[in-house]
Each structure stands twice: as C-alpha cells, then as structure tokens.
PDB file of C-alpha atoms in Angstrom:
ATOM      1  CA  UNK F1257      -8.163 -10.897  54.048  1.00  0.00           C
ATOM      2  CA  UNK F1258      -7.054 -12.231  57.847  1.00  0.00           C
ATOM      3  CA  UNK F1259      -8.470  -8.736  59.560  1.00  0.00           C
ATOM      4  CA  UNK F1260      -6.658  -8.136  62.794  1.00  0.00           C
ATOM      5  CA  UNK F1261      -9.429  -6.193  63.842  1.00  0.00           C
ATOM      6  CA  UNK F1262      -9.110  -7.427  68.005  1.00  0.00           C
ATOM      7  CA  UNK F1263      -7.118  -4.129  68.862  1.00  0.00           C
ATOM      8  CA  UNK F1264      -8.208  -1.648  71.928  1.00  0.00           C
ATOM      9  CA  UNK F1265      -4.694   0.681  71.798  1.00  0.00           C
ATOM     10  CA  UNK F1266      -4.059   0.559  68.697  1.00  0.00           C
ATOM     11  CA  UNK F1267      -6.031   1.656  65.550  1.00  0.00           C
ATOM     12  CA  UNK F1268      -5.552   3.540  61.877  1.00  0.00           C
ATOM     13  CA  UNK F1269      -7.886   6.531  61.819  1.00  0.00           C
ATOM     14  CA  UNK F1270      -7.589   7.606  58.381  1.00  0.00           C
ATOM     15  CA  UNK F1271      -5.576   6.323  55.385  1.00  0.00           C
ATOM     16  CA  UNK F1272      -4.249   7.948  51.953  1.00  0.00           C
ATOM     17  CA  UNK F1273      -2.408   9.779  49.530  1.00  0.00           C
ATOM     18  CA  UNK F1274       0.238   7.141  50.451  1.00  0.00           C
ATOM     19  CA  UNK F1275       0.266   7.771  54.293  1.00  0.00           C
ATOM     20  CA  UNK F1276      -2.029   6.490  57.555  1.00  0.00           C
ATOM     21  CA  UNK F1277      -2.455   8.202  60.968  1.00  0.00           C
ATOM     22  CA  UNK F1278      -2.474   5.756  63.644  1.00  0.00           C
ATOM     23  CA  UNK F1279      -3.609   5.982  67.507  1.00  0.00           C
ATOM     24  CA  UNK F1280      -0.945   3.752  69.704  1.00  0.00           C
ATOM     25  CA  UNK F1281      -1.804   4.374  72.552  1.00  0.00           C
ATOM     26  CA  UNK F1282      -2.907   7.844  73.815  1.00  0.00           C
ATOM     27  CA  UNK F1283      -0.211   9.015  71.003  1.00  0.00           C
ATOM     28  CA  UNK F1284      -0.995  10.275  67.364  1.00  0.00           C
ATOM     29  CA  UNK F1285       1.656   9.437  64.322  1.00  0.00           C
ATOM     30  CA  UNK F1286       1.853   9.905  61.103  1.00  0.00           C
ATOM     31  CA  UNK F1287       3.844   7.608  58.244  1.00  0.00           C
ATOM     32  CA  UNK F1288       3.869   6.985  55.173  1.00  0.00           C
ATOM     33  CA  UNK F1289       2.090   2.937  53.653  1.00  0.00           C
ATOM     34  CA  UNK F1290       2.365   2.681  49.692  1.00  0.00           C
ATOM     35  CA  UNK F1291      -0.325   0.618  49.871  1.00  0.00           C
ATOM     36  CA  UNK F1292      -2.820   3.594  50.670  1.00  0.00           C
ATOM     37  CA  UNK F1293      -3.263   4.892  47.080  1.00  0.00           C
ATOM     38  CA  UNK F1294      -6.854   6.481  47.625  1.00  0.00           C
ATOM     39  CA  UNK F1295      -7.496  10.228  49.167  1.00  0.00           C
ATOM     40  CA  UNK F1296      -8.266  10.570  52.355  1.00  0.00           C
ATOM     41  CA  UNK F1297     -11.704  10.653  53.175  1.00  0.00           C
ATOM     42  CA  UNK F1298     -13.519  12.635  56.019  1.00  0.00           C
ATOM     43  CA  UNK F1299     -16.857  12.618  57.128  1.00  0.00           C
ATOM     44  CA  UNK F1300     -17.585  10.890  53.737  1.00  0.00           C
ATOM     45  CA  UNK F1301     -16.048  13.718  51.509  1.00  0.00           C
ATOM     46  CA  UNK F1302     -12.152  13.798  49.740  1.00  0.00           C
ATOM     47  CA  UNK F1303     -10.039  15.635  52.755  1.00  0.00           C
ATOM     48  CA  UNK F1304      -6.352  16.545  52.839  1.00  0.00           C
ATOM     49  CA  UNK F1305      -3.919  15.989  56.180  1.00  0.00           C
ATOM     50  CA  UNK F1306      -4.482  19.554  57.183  1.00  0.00           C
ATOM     51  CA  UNK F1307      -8.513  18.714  57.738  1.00  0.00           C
ATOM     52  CA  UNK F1308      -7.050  16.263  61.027  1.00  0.00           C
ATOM     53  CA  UNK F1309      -5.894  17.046  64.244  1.00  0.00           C
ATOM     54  CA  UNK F1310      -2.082  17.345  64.237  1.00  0.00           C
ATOM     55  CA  UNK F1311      -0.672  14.557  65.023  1.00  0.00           C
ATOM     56  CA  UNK F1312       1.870  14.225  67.833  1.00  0.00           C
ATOM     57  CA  UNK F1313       4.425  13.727  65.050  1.00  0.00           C
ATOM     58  CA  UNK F1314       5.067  13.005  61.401  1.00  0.00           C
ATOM     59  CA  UNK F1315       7.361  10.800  59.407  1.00  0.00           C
ATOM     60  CA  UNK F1316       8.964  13.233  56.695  1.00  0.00           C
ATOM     61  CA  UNK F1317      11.036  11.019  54.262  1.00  0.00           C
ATOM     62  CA  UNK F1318      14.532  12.397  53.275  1.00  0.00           C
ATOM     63  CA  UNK F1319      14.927  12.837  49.372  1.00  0.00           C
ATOM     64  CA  UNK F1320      18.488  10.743  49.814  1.00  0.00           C
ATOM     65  CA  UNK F1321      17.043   8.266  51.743  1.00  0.00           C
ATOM     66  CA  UNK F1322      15.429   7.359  54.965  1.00  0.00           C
ATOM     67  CA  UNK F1323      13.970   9.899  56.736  1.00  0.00           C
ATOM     68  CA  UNK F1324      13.157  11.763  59.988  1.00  0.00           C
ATOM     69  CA  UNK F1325       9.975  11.961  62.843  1.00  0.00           C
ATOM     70  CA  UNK F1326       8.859  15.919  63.009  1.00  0.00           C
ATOM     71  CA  UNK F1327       7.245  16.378  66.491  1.00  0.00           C
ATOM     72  CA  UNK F1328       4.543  18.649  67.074  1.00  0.00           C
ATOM     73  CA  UNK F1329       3.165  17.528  70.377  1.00  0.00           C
ATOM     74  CA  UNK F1330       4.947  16.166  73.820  1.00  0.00           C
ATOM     75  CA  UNK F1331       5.327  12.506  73.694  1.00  0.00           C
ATOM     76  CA  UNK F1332       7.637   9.536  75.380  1.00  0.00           C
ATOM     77  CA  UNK F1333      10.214   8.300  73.722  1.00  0.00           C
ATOM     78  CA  UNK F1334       8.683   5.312  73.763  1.00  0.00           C
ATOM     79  CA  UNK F1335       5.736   3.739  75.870  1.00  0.00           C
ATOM     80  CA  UNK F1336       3.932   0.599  76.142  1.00  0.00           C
ATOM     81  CA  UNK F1337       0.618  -0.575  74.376  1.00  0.00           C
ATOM     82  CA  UNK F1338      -1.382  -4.182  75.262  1.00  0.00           C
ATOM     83  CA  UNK F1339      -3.038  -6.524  72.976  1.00  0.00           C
ATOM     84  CA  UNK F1340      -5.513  -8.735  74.480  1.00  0.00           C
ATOM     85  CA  UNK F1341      -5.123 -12.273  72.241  1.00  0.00           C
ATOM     86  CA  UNK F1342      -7.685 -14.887  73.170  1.00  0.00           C
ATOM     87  CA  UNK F1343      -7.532 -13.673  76.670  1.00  0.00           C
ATOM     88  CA  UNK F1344      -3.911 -13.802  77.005  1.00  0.00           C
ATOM     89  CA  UNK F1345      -2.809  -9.825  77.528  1.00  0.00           C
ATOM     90  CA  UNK F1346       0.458  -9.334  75.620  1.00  0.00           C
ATOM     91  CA  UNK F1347       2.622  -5.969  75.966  1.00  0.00           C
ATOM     92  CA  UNK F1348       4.901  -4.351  73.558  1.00  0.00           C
ATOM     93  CA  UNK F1349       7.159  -1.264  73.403  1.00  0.00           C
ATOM     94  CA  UNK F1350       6.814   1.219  71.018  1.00  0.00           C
ATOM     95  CA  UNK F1351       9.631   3.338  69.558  1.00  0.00           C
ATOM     96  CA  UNK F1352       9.658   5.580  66.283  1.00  0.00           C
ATOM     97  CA  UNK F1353      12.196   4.654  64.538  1.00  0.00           C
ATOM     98  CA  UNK F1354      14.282   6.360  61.929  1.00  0.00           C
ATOM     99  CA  UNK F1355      13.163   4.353  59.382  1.00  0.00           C
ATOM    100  CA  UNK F1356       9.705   5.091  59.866  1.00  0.00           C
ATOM    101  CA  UNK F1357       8.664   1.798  62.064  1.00  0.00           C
ATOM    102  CA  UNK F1358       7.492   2.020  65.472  1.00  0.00           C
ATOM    103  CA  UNK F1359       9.045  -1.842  66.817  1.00  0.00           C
ATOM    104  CA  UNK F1360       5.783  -3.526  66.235  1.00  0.00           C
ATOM    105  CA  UNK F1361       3.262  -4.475  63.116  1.00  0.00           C
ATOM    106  CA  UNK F1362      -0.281  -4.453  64.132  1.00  0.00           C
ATOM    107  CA  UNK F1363      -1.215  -6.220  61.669  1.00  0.00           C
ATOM    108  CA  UNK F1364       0.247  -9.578  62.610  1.00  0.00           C
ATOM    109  CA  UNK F1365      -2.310 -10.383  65.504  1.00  0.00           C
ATOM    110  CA  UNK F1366      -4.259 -11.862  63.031  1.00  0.00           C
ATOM    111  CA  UNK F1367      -1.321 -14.523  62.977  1.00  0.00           C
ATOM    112  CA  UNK F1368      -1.033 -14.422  67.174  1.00  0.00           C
ATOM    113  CA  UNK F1369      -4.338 -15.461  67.638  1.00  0.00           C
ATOM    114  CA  UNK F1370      -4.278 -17.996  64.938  1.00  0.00           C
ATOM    115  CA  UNK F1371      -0.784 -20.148  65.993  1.00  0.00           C
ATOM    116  CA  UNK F1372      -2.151 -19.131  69.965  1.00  0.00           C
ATOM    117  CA  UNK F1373      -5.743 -20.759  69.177  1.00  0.00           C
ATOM    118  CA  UNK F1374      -4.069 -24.036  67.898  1.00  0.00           C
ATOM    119  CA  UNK F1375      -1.706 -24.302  70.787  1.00  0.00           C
ATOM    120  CA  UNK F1376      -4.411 -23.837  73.144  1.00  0.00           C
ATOM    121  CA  UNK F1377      -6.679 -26.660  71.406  1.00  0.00           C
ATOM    122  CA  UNK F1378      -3.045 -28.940  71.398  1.00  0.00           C
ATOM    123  CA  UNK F1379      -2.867 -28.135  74.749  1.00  0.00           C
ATOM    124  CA  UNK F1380      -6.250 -29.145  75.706  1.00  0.00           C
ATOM    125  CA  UNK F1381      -6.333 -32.142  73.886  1.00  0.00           C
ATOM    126  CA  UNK F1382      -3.610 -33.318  76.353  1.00  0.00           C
ATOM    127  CA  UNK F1383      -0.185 -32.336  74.384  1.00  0.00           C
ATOM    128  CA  UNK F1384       2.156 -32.067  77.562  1.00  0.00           C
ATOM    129  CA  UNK F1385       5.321 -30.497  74.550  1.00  0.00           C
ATOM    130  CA  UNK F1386       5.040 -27.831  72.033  1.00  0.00           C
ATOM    131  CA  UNK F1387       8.086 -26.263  70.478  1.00  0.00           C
ATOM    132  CA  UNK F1388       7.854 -23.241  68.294  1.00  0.00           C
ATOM    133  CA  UNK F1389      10.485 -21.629  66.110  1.00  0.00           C
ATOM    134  CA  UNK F1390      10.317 -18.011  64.972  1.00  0.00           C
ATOM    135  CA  UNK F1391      12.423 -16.920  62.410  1.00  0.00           C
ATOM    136  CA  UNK F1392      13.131 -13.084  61.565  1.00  0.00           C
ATOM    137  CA  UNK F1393      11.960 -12.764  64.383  1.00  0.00           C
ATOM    138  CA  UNK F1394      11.555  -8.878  64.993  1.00  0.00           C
ATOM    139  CA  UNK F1395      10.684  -7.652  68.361  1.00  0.00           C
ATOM    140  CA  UNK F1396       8.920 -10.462  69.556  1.00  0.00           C
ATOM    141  CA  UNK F1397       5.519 -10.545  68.547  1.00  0.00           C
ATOM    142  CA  UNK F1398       4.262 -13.820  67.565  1.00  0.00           C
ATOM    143  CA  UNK F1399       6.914 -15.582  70.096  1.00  0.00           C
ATOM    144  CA  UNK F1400       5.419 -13.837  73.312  1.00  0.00           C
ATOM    145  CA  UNK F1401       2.102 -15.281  72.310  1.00  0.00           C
ATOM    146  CA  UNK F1402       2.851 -18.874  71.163  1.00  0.00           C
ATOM    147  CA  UNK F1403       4.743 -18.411  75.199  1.00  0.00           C
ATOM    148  CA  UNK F1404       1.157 -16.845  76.416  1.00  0.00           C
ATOM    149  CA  UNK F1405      -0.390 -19.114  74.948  1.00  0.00           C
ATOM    150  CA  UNK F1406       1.699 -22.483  76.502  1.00  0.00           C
ATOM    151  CA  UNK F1407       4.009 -23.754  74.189  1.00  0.00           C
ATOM    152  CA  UNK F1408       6.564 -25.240  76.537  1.00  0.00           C
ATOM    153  CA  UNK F1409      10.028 -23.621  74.271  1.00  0.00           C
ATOM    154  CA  UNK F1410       9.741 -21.103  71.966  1.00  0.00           C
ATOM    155  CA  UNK F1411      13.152 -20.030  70.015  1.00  0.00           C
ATOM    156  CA  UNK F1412      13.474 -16.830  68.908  1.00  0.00           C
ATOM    157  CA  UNK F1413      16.245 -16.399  66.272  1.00  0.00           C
ATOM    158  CA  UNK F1414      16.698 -12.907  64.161  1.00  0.00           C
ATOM    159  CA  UNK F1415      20.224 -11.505  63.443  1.00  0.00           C
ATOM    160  CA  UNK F1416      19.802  -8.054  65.273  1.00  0.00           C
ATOM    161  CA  UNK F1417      20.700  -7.950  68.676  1.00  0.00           C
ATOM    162  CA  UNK F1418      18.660  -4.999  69.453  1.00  0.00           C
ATOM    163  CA  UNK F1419      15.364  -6.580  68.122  1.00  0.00           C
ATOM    164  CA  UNK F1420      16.675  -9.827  70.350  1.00  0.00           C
ATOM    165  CA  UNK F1421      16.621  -7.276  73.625  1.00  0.00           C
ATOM    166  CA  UNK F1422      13.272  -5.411  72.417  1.00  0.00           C
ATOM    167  CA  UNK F1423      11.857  -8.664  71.883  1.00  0.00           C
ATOM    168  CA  UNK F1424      13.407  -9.654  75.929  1.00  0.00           C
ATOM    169  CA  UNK F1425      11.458  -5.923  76.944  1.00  0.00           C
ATOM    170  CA  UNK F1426       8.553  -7.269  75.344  1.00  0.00           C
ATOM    171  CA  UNK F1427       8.322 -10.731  77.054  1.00  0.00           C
ATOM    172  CA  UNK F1428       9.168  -9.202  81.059  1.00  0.00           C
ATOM    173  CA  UNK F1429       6.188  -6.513  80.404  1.00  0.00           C
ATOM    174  CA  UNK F1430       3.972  -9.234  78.866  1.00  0.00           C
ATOM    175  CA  UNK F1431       5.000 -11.534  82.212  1.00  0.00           C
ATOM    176  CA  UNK F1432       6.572 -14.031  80.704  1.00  0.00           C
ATOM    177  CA  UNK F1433      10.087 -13.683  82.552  1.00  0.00           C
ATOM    178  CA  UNK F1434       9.952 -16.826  83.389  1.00  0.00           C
ATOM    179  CA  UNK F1435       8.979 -18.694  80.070  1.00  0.00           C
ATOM    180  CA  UNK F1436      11.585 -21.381  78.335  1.00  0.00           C
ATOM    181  CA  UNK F1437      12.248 -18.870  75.632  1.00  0.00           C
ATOM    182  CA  UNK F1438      15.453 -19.434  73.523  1.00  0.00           C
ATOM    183  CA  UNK F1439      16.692 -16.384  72.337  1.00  0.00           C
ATOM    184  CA  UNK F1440      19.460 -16.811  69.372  1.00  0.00           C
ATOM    185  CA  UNK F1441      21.164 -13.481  67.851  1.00  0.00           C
ATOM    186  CA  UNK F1442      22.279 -15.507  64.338  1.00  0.00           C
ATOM    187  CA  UNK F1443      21.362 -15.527  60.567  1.00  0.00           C
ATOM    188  CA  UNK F1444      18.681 -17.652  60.093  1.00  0.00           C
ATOM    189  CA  UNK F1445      19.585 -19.875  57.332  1.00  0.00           C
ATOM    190  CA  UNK F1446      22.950 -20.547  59.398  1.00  0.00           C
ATOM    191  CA  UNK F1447      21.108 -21.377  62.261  1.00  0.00           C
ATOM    192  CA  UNK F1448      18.023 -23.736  60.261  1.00  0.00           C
ATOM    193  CA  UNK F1449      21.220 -25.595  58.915  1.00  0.00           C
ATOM    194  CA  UNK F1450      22.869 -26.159  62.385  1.00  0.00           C
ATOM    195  CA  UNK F1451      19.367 -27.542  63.677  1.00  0.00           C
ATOM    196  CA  UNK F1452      18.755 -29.865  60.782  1.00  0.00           C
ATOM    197  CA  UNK F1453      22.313 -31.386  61.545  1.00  0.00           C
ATOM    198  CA  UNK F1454      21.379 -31.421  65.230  1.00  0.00           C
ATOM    199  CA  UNK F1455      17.705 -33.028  64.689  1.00  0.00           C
ATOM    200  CA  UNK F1456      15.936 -31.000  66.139  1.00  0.00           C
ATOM    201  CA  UNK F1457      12.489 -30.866  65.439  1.00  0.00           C
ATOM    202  CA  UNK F1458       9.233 -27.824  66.096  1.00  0.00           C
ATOM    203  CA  UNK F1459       5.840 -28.378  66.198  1.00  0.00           C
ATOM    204  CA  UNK F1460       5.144 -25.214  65.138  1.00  0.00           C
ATOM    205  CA  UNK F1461       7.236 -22.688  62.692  1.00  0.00           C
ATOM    206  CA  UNK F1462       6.369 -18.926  61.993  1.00  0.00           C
ATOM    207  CA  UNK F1463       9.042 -17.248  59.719  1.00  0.00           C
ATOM    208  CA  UNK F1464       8.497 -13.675  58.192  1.00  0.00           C
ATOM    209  CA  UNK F1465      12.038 -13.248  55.565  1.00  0.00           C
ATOM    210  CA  UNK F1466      12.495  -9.669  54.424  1.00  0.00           C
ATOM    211  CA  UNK F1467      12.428  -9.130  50.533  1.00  0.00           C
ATOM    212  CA  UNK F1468      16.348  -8.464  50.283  1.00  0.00           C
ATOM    213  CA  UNK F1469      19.472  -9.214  52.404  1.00  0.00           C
ATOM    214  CA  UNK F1470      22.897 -10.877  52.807  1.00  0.00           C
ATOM    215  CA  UNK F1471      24.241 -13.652  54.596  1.00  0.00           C
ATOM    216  CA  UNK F1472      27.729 -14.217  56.868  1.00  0.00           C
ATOM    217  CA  UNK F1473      28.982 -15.010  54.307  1.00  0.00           C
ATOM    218  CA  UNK F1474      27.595 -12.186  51.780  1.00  0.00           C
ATOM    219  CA  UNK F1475      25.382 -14.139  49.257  1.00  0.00           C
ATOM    220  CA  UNK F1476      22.659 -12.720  48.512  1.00  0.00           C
ATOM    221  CA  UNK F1477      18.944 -13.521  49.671  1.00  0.00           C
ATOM    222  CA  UNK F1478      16.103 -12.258  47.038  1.00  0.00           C
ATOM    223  CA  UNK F1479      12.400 -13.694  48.322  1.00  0.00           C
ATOM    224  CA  UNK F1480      11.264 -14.532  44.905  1.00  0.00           C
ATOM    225  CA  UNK F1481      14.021 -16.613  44.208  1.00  0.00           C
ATOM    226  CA  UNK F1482      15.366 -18.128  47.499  1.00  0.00           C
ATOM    227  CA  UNK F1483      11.793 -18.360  49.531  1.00  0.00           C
ATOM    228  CA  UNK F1484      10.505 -22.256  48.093  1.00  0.00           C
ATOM    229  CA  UNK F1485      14.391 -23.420  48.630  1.00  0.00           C
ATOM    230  CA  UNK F1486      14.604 -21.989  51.946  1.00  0.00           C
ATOM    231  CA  UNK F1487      11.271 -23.712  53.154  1.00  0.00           C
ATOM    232  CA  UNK F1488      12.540 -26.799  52.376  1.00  0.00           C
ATOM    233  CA  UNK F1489      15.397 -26.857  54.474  1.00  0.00           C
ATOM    234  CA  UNK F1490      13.337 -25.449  57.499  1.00  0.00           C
ATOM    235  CA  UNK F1491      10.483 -27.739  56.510  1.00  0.00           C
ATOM    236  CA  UNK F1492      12.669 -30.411  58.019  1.00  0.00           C
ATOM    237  CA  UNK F1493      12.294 -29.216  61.332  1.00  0.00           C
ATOM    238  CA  UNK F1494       8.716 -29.861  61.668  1.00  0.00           C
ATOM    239  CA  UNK F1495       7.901 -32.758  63.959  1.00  0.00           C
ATOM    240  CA  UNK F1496       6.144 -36.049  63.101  1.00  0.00           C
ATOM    241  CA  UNK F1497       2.808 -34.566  64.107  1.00  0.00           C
ATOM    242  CA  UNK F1498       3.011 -30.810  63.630  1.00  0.00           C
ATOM    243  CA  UNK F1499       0.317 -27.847  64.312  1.00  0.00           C
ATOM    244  CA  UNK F1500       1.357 -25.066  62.013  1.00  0.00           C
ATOM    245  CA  UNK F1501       3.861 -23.414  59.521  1.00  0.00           C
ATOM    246  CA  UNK F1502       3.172 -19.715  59.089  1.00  0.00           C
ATOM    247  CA  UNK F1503       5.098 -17.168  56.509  1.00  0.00           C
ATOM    248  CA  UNK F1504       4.568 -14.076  56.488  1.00  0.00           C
ATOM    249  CA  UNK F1505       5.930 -11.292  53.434  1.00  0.00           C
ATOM    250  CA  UNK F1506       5.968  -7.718  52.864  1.00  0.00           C
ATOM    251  CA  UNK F1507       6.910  -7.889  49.393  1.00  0.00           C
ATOM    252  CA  UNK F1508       4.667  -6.364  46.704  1.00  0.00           C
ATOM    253  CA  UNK F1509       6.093  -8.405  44.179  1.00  0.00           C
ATOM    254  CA  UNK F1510       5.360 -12.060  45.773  1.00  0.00           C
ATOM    255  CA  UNK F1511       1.571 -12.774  45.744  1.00  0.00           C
ATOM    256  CA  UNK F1512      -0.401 -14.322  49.038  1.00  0.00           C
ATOM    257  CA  UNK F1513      -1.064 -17.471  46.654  1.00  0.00           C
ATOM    258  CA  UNK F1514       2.378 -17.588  45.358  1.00  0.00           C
ATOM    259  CA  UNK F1515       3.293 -18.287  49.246  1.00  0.00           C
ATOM    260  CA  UNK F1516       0.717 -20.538  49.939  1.00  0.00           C
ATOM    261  CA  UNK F1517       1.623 -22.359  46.701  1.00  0.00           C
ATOM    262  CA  UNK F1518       5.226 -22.939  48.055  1.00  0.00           C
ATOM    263  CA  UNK F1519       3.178 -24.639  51.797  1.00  0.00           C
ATOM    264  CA  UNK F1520       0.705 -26.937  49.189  1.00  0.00           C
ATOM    265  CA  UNK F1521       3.925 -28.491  47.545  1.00  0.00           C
ATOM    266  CA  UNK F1522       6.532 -28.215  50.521  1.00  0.00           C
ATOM    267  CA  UNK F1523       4.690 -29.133  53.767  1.00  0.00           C
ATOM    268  CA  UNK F1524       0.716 -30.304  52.641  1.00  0.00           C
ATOM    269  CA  UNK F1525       2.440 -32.950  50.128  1.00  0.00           C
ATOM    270  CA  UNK F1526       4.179 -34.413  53.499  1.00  0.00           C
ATOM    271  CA  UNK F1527       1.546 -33.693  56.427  1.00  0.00           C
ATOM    272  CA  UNK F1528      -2.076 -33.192  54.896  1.00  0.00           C
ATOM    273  CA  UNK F1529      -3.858 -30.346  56.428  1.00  0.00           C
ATOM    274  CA  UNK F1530      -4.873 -27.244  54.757  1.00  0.00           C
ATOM    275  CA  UNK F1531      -3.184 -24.315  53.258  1.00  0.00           C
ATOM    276  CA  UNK F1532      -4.967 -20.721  53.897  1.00  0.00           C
ATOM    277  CA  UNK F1533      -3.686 -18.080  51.811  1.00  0.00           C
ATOM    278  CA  UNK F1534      -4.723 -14.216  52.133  1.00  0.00           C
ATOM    279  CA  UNK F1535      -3.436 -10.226  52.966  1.00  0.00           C
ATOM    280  CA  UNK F1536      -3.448  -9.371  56.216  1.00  0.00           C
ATOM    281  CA  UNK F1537      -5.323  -6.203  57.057  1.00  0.00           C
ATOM    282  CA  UNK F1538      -6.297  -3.595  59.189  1.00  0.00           C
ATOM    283  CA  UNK F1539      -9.551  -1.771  59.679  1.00  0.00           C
ATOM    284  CA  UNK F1540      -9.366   1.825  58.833  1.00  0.00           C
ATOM    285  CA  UNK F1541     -11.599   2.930  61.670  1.00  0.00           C
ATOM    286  CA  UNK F1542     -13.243   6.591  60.155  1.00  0.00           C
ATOM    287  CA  UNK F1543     -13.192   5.346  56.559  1.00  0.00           C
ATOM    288  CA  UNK F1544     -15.008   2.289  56.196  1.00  0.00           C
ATOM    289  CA  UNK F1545     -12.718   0.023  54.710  1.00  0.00           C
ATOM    290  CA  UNK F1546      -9.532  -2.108  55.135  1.00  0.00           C
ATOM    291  CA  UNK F1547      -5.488  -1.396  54.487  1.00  0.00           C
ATOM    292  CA  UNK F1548      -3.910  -3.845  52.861  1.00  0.00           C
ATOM    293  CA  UNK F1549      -0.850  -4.719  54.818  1.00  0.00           C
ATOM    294  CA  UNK F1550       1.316  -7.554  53.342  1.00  0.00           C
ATOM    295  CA  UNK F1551       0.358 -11.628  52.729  1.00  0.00           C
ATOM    296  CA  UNK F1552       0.320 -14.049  54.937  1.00  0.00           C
ATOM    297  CA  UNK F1553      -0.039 -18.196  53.952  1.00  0.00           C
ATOM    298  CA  UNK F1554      -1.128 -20.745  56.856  1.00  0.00           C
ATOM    299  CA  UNK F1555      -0.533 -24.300  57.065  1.00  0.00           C
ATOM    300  CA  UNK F1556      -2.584 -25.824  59.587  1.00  0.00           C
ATOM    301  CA  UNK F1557      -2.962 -30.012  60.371  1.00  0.00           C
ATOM    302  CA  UNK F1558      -6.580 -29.403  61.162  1.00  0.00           C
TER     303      UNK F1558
END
C-alpha cells in the first residue's frame, strides 16, 4: 500500500461503521468511506460515534440521494491547509461540499511526492524541459507539485470550470502565480485527441478517470471497459525519453493490478522501466491501522 503518511494538517482519527473523522486543519468532520467496514475502536475497545468529541460537522446522506453537512460547531466556510512534499510547501483550499468531498484527497500525496521526487532527480541530472499533463484533473493537486517541484509546463485539463479556478486558488496560495501552468476547461478524451493530431508530446502523465461519465458528444465512458483503450491514445503523448505515467482509480470494481496490467502492456512494452501497482492509504492515527483509499499503478523509467 503507497501510505501517504507525510501529513502535519491533515489526519483520520478514527475510522468505521462505514464513516472516518478527519482533522483538516484545526477543524473536525465527519463523512461517510465504504471502505471502513470495521467498528470503531477506542482506546483499544469497540466504541460508537457518540464515545468522540463532536465533530464540527457531519455528513448526513439524503435517502434520495446526495446529502447534506449538519454543523455543530463554528467553522469557515472554507480555509486553507499545507502539505509539506519533499520540502516543497503546497497549499490547498478546503470546502465541504454537498456531495460529501472537501476539494482535496489526502490520500494522493503519496503520488505528489513520487512524480515530484523524479522531477527533481530529472532536474538534477541536468534536464533543462519537463512537461507534465494532468488529466481529471480535480482541484489541482498533483499539478501544483509537479510546478513545485520544476517541471517547466504543466497542463491542467478537467471539464469543470470550478475545479479549473479551485485548482488556480490552489496554485496563488501555494506561490506558484507565476508558474507556466496551462489550464484547459475541456473533456479529456477531446482534448488527448487534439494533442495527438498536434504532436505534442509530455514527459510525464498523471490521469485519475472517474468510474462513470459522458462525453460532448454523450457516449458513454465505463472504466472497466474504456480505461486500456483510452491509455493508448494518451500513451502517445509520452516523449522519446519519458519519467512517469501515473493512474489513479476510485473504483471498487477495477483492481490495483488490473491497472498496472494495462501500464505492463501499454507503456513498459514501448519504454522499459517498471510498473508499481498498489492501494493508496492513509494512516488511521488512534487505531493502529491503515484505510484503504482507492489504487494507484506507477510507471516509472528508472
């Protein structure tokens, strides 16, 4: 499991009976992770959410969908948490959302520090260009540090304009105004098909595809079925001598090795390197043990 384990404002306390409680910041919340099938445990013995502190607010689900945050204690609407990643300080926004997300997974340092290490070491070994392409790209995460760390153009592409301005918040608190970052509000397999035509090549490509969607057009994207297609087509953006391809998936159904599988036959067959293939994790910090919190596969050259 790739532990991101590096965080100082953000941690899980407790996990279980289907839900975590998480400190960001100096705030307490509450929501609910499948993947936490166990009871909560407390000072070693089976506890229920009333033994805890009340959080400053809970996500309550809504039996027709979605759901709603129930506040019990004074908090911002939304305030700002740091990550230190190999010494580069990133910043990011945080924002309960009505579907239960706060603008930021935790969990995918463990992928920061692993694409920033490698562009540091390109760097240092006297590579003067590195261009990095994050698809689905969220708020920002993994594109402010591949800028942190110095790749020279990082394009950010995800179809929601108001993760593209999050992910702009997230950049000017992290200081990286002034980085050659290429924002692009656009469906992603539009815009992979307009670069191919162009020739335009990355040295570096982190994508993370939800499990369902739609395109411009309306077909239909399902992650079992479209993911080892879809590679291929952005697998022809990599550069002659590239550092990394990183995918990252939330769905249950899709194995880790399943997704590394699709890397050995797509990019590995081509380039060499080495295909790393695990769940990404959190420590739960009173209990002992991990959460389980989606799978991540890792081409690297080296």
């Amino acid at each position: 499991m790739f532990i991101a384990d590096n965080w100082k404002d953000y941690e899980v306390l407790y996990a279980g009976s289907e839900e975590k409680y998480e400190r960001w910041g100096d705030v307490i919340l509450r929501r609910p992770d499948p993947q936490a099938i166990w009871p909560v445990i407390k000072d070693g013995q089976e506890a229920t959410w009333d033994d805890l502190d009340k959080p400053h607010a809970i996500y309550n689900r809504s039996s027709t969908g979605g759901g709603s945050w129930g506040r019990y204690k004074p908090m911002p609407a939304t305030w700002t948490i740091g990550y230190n990643s190999i010494g580069k300080e990133l910043k990011f926004i945080i924002e309960p959302t009505a579907f239960k997300h706060t603008g930021l997974f935790p969990e995918q340092a463990a992928n920061w520090d692993f694409c920033g290490n490698l562009i540091e070491k390109a760097r240092a070994e006297g590579r003067n260009e590195i261009n990095v392409l994050n698809l689905f790209a969220y708020t920002g995460g993994a594109t402010i540090a591949a800028a942190a760390h110095g790749a020279t153009e990082v394009v950010h592409v995800d179809s929601s304009k108001g993760m593209i301005m999050r992910a702009k918040e997230n950049a000017q608190k992290s200081g990286l105004g002034d980085s050659y970052i290429r924002y692009i509000a656009e469906d992603c397999k539009k815009f992979v098909e307009r670069e191919i035509r162009r020739g335009r090549k990355y040295d570096g490509i982190i994508m993370d595809p939800p499990k369902y969607g739609r395109g411009p057009t309306g077909e239909l994207w399902q992650i079992e079925k479209d993911l080892h297609d879809f590679v291929k087509r952005v697998a022809l953006l990599l550069s002659d001598d590239p550092l990394f391809f990183v995918i990252s998936s939330y769905a249950t159904e899709l194995g880790c090795q399943a997704v590394g599988n699709v890397l050995e036959v797509v990019v590995k067959s081509k380039f060499g390197g080495q295909v790393e293939a695990q769940e990404l994790g959190l420590p739960i910090k009173n209990m002992g043990i991990d959460l389980p919190c989606g799978q991540t596969a890792r081409w690297s050259k080296s």
